[in-house]
JSON list of C-alpha atoms in Angstrom, two decimals:
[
{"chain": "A", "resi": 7, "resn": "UNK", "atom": "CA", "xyz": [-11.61, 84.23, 101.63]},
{"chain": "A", "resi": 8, "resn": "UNK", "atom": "CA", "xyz": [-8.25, 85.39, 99.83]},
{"chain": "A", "resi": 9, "resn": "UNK", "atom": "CA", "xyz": [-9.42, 83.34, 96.84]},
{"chain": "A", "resi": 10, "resn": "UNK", "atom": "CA", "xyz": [-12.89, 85.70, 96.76]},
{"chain": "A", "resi": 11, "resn": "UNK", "atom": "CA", "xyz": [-10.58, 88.61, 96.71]},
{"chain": "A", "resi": 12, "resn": "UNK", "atom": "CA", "xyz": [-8.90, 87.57, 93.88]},
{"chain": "A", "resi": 13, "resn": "UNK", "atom": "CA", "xyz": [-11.98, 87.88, 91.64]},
{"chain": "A", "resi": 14, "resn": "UNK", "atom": "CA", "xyz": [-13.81, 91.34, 93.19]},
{"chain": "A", "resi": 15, "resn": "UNK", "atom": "CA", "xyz": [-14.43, 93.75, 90.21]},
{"chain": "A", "resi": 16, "resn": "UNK", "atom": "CA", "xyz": [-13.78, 91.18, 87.52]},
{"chain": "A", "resi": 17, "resn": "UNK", "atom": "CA", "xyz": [-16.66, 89.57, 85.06]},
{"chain": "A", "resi": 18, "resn": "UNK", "atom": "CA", "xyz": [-15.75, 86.41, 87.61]},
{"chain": "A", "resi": 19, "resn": "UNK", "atom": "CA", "xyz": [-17.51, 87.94, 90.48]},
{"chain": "A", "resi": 20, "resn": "UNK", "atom": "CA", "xyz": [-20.66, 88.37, 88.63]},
{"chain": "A", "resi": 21, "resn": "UNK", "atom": "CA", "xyz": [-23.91, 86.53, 90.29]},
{"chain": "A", "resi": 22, "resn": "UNK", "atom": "CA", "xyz": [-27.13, 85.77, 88.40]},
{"chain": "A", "resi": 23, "resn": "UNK", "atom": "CA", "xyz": [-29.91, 85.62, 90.85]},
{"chain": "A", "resi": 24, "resn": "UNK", "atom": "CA", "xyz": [-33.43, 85.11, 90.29]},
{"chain": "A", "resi": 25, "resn": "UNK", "atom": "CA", "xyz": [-37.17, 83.87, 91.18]},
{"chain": "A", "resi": 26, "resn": "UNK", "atom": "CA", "xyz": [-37.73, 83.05, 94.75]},
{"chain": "A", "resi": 27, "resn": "UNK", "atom": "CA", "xyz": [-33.60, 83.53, 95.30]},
{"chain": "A", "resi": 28, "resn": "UNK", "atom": "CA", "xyz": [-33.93, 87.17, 95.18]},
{"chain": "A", "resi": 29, "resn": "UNK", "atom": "CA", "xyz": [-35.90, 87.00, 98.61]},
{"chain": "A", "resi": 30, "resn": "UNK", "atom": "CA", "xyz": [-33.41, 85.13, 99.75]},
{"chain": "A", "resi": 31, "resn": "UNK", "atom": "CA", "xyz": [-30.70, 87.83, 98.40]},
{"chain": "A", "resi": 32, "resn": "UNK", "atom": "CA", "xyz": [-32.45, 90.46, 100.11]},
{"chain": "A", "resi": 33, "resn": "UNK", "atom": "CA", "xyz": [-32.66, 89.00, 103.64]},
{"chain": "A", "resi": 34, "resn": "UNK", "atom": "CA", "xyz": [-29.35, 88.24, 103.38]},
{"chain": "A", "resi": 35, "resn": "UNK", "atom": "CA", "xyz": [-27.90, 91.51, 102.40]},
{"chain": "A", "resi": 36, "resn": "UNK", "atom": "CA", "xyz": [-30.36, 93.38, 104.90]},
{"chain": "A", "resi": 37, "resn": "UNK", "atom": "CA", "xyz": [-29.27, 90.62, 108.14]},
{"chain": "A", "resi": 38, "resn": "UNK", "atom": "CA", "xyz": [-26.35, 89.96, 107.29]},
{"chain": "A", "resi": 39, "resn": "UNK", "atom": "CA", "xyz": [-23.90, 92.63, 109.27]},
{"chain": "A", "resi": 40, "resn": "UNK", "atom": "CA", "xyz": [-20.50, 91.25, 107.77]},
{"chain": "A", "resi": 41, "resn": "UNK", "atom": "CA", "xyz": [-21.31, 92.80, 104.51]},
{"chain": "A", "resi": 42, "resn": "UNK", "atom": "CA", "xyz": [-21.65, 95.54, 105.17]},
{"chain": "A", "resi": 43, "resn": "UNK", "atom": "CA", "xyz": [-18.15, 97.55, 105.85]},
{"chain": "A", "resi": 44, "resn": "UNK", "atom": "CA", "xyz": [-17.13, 98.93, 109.27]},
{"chain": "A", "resi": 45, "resn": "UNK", "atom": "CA", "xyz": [-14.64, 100.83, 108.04]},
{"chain": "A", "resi": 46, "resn": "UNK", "atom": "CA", "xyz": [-13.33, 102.96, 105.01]},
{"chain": "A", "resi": 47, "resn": "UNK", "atom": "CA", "xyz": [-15.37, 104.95, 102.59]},
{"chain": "A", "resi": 48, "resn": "UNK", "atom": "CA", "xyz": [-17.93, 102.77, 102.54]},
{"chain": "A", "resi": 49, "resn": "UNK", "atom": "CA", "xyz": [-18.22, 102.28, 106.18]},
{"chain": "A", "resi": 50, "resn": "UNK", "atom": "CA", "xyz": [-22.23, 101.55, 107.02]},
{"chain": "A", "resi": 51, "resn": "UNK", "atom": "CA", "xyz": [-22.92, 101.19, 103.01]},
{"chain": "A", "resi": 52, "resn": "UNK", "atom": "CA", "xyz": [-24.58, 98.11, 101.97]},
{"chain": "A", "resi": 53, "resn": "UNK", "atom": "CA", "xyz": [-23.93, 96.43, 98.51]},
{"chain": "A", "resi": 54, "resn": "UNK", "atom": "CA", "xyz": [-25.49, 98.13, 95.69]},
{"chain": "A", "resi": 55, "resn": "UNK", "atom": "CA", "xyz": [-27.67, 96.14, 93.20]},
{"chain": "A", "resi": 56, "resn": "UNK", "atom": "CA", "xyz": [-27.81, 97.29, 89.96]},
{"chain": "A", "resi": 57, "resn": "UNK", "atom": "CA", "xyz": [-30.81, 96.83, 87.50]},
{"chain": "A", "resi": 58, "resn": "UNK", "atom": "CA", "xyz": [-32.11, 97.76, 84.84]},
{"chain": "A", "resi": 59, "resn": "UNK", "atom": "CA", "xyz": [-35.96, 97.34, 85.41]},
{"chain": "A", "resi": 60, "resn": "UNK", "atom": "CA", "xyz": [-37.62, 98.32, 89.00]},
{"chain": "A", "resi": 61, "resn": "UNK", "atom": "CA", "xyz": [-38.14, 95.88, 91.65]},
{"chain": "A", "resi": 62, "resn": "UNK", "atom": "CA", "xyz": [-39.57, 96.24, 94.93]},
{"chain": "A", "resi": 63, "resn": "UNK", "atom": "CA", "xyz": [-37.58, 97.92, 97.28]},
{"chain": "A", "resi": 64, "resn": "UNK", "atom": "CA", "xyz": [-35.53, 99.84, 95.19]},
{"chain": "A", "resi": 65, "resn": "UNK", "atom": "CA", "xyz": [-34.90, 103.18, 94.92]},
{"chain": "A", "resi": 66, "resn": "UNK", "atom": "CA", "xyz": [-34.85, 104.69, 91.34]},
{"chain": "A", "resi": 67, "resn": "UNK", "atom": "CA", "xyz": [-31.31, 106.98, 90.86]},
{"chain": "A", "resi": 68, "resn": "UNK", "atom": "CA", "xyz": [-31.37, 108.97, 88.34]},
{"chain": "A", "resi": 69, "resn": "UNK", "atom": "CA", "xyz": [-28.19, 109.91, 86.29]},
{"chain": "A", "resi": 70, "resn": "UNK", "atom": "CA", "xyz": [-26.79, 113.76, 87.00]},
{"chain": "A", "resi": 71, "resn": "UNK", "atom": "CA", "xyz": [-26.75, 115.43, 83.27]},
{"chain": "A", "resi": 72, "resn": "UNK", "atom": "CA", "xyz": [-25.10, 118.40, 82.03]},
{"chain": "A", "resi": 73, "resn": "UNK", "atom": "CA", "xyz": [-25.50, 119.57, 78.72]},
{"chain": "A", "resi": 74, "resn": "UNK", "atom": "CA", "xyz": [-23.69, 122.59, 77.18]},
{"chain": "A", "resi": 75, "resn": "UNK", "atom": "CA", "xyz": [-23.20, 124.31, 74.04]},
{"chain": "A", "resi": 76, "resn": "UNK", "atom": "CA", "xyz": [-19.78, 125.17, 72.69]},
{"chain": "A", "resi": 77, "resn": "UNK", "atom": "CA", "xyz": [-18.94, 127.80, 69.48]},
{"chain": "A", "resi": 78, "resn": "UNK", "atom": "CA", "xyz": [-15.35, 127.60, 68.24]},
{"chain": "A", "resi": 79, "resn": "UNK", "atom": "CA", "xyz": [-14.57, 128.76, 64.99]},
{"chain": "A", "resi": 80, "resn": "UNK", "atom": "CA", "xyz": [-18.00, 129.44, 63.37]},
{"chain": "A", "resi": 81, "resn": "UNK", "atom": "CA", "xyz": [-18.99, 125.64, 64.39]},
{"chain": "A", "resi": 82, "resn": "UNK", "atom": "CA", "xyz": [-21.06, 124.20, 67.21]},
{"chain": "A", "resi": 83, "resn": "UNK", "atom": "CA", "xyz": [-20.43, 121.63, 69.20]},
{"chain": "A", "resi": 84, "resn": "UNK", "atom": "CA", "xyz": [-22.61, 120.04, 71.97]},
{"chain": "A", "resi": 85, "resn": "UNK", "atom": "CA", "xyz": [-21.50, 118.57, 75.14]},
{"chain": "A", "resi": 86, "resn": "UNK", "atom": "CA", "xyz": [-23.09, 116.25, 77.37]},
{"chain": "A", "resi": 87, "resn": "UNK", "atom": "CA", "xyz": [-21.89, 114.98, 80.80]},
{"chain": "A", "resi": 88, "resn": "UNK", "atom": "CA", "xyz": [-23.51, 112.29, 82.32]},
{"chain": "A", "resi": 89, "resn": "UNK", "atom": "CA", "xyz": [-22.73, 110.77, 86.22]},
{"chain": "A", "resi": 90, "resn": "UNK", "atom": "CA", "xyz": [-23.64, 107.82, 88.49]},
{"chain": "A", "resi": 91, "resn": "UNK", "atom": "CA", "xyz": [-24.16, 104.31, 87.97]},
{"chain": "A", "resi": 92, "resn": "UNK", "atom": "CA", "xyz": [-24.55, 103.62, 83.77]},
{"chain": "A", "resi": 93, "resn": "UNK", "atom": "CA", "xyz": [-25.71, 100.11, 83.12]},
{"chain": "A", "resi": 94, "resn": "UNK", "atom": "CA", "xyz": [-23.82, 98.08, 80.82]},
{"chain": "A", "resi": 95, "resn": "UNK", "atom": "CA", "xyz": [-26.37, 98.56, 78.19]},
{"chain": "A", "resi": 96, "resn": "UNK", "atom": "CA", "xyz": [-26.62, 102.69, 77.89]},
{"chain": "A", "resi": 97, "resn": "UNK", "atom": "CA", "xyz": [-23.15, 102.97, 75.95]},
{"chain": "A", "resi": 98, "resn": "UNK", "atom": "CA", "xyz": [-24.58, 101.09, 73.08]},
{"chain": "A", "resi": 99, "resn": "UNK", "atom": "CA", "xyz": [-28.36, 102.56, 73.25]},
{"chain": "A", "resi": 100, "resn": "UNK", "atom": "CA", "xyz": [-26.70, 105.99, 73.32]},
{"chain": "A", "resi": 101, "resn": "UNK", "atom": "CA", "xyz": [-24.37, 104.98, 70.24]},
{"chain": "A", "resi": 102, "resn": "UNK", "atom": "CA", "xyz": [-27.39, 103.29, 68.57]},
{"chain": "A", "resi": 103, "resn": "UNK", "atom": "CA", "xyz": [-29.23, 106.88, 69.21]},
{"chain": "A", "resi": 104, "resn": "UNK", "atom": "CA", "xyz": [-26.75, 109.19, 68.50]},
{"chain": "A", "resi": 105, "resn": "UNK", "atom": "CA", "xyz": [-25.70, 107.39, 65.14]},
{"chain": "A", "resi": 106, "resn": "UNK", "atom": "CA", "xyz": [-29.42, 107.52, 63.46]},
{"chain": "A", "resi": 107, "resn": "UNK", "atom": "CA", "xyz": [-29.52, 111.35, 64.10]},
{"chain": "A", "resi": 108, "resn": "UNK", "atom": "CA", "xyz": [-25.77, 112.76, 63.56]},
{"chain": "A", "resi": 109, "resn": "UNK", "atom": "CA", "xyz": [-22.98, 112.26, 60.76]},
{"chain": "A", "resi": 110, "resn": "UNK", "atom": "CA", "xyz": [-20.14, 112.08, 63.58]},
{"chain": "A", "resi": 111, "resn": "UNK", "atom": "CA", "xyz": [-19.85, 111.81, 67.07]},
{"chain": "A", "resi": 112, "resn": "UNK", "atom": "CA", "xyz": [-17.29, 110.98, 69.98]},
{"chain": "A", "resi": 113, "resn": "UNK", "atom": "CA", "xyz": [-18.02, 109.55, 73.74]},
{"chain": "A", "resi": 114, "resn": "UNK", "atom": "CA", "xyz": [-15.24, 109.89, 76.32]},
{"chain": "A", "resi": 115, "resn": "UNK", "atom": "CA", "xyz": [-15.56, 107.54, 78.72]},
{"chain": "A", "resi": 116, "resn": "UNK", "atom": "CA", "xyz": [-14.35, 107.50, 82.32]},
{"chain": "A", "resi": 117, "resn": "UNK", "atom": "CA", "xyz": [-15.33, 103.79, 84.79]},
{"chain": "A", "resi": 118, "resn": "UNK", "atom": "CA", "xyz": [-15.42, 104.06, 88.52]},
{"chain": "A", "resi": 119, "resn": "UNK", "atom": "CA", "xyz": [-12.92, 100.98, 89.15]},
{"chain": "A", "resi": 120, "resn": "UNK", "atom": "CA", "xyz": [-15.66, 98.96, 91.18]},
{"chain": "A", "resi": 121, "resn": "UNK", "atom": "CA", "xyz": [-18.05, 99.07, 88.40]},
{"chain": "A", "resi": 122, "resn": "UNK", "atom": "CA", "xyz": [-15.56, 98.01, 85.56]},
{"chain": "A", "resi": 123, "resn": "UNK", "atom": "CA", "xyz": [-16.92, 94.48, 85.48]},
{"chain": "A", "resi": 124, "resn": "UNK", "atom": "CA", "xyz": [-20.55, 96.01, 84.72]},
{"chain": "A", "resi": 125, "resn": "UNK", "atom": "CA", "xyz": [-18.68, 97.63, 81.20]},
{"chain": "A", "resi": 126, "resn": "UNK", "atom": "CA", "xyz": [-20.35, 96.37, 78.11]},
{"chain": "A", "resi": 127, "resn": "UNK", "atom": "CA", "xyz": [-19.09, 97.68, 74.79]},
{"chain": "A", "resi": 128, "resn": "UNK", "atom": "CA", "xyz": [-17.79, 96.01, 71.69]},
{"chain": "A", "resi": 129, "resn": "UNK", "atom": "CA", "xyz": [-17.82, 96.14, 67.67]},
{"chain": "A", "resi": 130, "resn": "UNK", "atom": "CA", "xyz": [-19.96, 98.24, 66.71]},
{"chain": "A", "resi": 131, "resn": "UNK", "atom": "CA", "xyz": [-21.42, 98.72, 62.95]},
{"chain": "A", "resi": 132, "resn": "UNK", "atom": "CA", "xyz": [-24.00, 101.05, 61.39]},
{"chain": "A", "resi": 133, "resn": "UNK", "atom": "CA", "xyz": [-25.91, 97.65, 60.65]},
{"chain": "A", "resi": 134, "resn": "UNK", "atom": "CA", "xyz": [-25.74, 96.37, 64.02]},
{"chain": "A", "resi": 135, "resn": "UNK", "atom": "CA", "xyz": [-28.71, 98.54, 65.29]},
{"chain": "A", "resi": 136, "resn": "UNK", "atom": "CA", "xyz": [-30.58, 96.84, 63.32]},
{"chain": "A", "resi": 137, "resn": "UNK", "atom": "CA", "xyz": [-32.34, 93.89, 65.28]},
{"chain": "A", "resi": 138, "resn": "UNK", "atom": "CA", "xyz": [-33.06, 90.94, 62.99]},
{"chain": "A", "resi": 139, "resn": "UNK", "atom": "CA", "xyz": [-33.70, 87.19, 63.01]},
{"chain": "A", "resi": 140, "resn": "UNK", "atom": "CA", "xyz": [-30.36, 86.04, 61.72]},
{"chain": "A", "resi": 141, "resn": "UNK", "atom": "CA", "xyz": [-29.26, 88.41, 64.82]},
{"chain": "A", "resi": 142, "resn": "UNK", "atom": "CA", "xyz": [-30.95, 86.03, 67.54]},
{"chain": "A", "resi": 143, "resn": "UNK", "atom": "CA", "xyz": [-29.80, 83.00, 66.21]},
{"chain": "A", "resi": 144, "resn": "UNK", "atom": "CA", "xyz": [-26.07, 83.86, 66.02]},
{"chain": "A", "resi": 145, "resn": "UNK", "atom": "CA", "xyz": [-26.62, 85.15, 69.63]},
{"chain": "A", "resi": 146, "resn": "UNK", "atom": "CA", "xyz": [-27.53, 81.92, 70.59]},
{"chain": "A", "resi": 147, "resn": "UNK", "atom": "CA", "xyz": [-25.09, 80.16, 68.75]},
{"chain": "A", "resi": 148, "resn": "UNK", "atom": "CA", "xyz": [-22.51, 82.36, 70.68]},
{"chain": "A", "resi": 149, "resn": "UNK", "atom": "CA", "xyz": [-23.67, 80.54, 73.82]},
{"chain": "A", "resi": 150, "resn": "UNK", "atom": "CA", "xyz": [-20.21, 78.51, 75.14]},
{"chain": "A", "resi": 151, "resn": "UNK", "atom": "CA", "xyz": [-19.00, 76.94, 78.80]},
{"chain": "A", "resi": 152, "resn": "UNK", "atom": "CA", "xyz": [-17.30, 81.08, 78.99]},
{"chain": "A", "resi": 153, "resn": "UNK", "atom": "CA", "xyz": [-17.87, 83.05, 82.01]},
{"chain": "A", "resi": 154, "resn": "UNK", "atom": "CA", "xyz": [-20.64, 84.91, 80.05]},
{"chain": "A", "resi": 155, "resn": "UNK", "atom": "CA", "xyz": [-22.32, 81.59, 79.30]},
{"chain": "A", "resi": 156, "resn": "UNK", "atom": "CA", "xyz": [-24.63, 81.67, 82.55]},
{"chain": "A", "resi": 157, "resn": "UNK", "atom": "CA", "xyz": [-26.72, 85.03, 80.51]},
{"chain": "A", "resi": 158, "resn": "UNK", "atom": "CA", "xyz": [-27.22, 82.27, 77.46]},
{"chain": "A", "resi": 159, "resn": "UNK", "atom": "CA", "xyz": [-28.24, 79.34, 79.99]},
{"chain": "A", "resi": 160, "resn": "UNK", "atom": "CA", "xyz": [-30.69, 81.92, 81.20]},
{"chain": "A", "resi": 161, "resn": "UNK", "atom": "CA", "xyz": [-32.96, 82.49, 77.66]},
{"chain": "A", "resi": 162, "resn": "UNK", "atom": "CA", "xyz": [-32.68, 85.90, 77.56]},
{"chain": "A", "resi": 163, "resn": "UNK", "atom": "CA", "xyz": [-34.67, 86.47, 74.39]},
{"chain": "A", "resi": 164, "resn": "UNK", "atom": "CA", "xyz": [-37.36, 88.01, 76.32]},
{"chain": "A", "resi": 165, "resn": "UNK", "atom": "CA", "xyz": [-35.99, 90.02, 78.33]},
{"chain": "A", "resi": 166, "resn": "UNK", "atom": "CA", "xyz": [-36.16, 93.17, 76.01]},
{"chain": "A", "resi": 167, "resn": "UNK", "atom": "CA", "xyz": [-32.47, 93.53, 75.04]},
{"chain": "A", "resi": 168, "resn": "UNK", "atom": "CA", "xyz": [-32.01, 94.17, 71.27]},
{"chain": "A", "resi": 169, "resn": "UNK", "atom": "CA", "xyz": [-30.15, 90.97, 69.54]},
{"chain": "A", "resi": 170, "resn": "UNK", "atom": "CA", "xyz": [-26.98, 93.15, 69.40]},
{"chain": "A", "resi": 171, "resn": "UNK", "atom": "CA", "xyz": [-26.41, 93.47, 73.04]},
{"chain": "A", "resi": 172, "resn": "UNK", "atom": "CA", "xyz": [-27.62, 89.99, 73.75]},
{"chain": "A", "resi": 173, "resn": "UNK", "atom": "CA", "xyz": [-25.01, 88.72, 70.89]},
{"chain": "A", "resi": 174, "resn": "UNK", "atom": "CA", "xyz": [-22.37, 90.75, 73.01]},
{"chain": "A", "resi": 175, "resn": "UNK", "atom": "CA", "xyz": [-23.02, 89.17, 76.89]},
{"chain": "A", "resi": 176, "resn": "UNK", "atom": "CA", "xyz": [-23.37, 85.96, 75.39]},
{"chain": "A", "resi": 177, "resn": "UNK", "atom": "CA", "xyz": [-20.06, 86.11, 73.28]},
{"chain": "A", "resi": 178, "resn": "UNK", "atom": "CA", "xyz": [-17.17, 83.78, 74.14]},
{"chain": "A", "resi": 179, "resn": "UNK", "atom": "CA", "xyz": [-14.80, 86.10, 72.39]},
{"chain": "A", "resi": 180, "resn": "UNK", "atom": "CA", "xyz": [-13.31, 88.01, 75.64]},
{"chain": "A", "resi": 181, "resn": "UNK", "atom": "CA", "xyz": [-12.83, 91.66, 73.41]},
{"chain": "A", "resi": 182, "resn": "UNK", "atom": "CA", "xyz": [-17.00, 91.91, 73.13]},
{"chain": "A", "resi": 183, "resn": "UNK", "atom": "CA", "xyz": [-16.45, 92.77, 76.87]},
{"chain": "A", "resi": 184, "resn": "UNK", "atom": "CA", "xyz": [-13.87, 95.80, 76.89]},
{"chain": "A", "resi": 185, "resn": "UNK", "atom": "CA", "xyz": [-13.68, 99.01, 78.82]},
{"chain": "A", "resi": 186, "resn": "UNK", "atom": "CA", "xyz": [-13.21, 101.88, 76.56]},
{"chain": "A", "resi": 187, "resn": "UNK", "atom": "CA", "xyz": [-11.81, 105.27, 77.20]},
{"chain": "A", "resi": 188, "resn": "UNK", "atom": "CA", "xyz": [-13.10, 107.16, 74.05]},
{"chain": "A", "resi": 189, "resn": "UNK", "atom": "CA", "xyz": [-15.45, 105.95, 71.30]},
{"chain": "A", "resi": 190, "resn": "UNK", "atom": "CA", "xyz": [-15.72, 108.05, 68.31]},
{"chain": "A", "resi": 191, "resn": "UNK", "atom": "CA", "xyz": [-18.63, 107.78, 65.16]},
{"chain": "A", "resi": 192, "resn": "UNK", "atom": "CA", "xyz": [-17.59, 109.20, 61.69]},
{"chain": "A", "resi": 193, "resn": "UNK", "atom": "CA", "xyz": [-17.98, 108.33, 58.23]},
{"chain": "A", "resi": 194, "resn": "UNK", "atom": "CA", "xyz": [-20.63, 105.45, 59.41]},
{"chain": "A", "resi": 195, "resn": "UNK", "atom": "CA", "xyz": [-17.89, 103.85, 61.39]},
{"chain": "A", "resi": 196, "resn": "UNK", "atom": "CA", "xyz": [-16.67, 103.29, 64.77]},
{"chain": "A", "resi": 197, "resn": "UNK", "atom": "CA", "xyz": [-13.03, 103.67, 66.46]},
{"chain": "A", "resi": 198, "resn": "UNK", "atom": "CA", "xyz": [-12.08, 103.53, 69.94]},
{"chain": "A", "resi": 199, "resn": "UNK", "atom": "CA", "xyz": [-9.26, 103.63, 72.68]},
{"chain": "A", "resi": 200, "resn": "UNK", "atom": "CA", "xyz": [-9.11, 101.16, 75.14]}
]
């Protein structure tokens, strides 16, 4: 058991399930009363699966948004706060969005700690939105015995992820997989804070 420990919140402890082992998953996490925490402040709180497509059972959360307008100096600036669980995938749809329809932006970024191995961000460039075929093939050729090697084994070319993101769970290179604190657009390029 100490060894499990040693890996909670950390791309290690990621689990790939699928087919007829999702049944199984789901019996076990519903029967299964040593899962679930007797005390703490998640006492009576079974595991939470994340995903980003419905399946049956779930319950669909969405996120809590606040927008706002701000005026300083004669210039406008627009703020929007989003909360609850953001799949690894949003911080680079939001980027891709935000970049075809603005000059400049910036993202602050804050991670609940038990949801840091979920974070997905990397290099980003005003190209990479752009899903091509030379884009799938180097996303397969990232495909390596890494701990991000069981999404390659997996074919996930049709599972409607743009090449980009795909190229970026299948990387070996450990920095596609970083947890930023701000991300900022300007001049049709990106810097960030880790």
């Amino acid at each position: 058991m100490g060894k499990e420990k040693r890996v909670d919140r950390r791309p290690e402890s990621l689990v790939l399930i699928e087919d007829t082992e999702a049944h199984v998953l789901f019996n076990m996490l519903l029967n299964c009363k040593s899962i679930v925490a007797t005390t703490g402040p998640l006492a009576g709180v079974p595991p939470t699966l994340l995903a980003p497509v419905a399946f049956h059972g779930a319950t669909l959360r969405s996120l809590q948004v606040r927008e706002s307008k701000i005026q300083m100096g004669g210039d406008s600036f627009y703020s929007m706060e989003m909360r609850g669980p953001v799949l690894p995938t949003t911080v680079q749809h939001l980027c891709n969005l935000l970049q075809t329809n603005m000059e400049e932006f910036s993202i602050a970024l804050a991670s609940h700690e038990s949801t840091k191995a979920f974070t997905l961000s990397g290099l980003y460039s005003k190209s990479g939105a752009k899903s091509t075929t030379e884009d799938k093939e180097n996303a397969d050729k990232d495909c390596t015995n890494s701990s991000n090697a069981a999404f390659c084994q997996e074919g996930l070319s049709d599972c409607g992820q743009s090449a980009s993101i795909l190229r970026r769970f299948c990387s070996s290179d450990s920095k596609s997989l970083q947890q930023f604190d701000n991300i900022k657009f300007s001049n049709e390029i990106y810097s960030w804070s880790l």
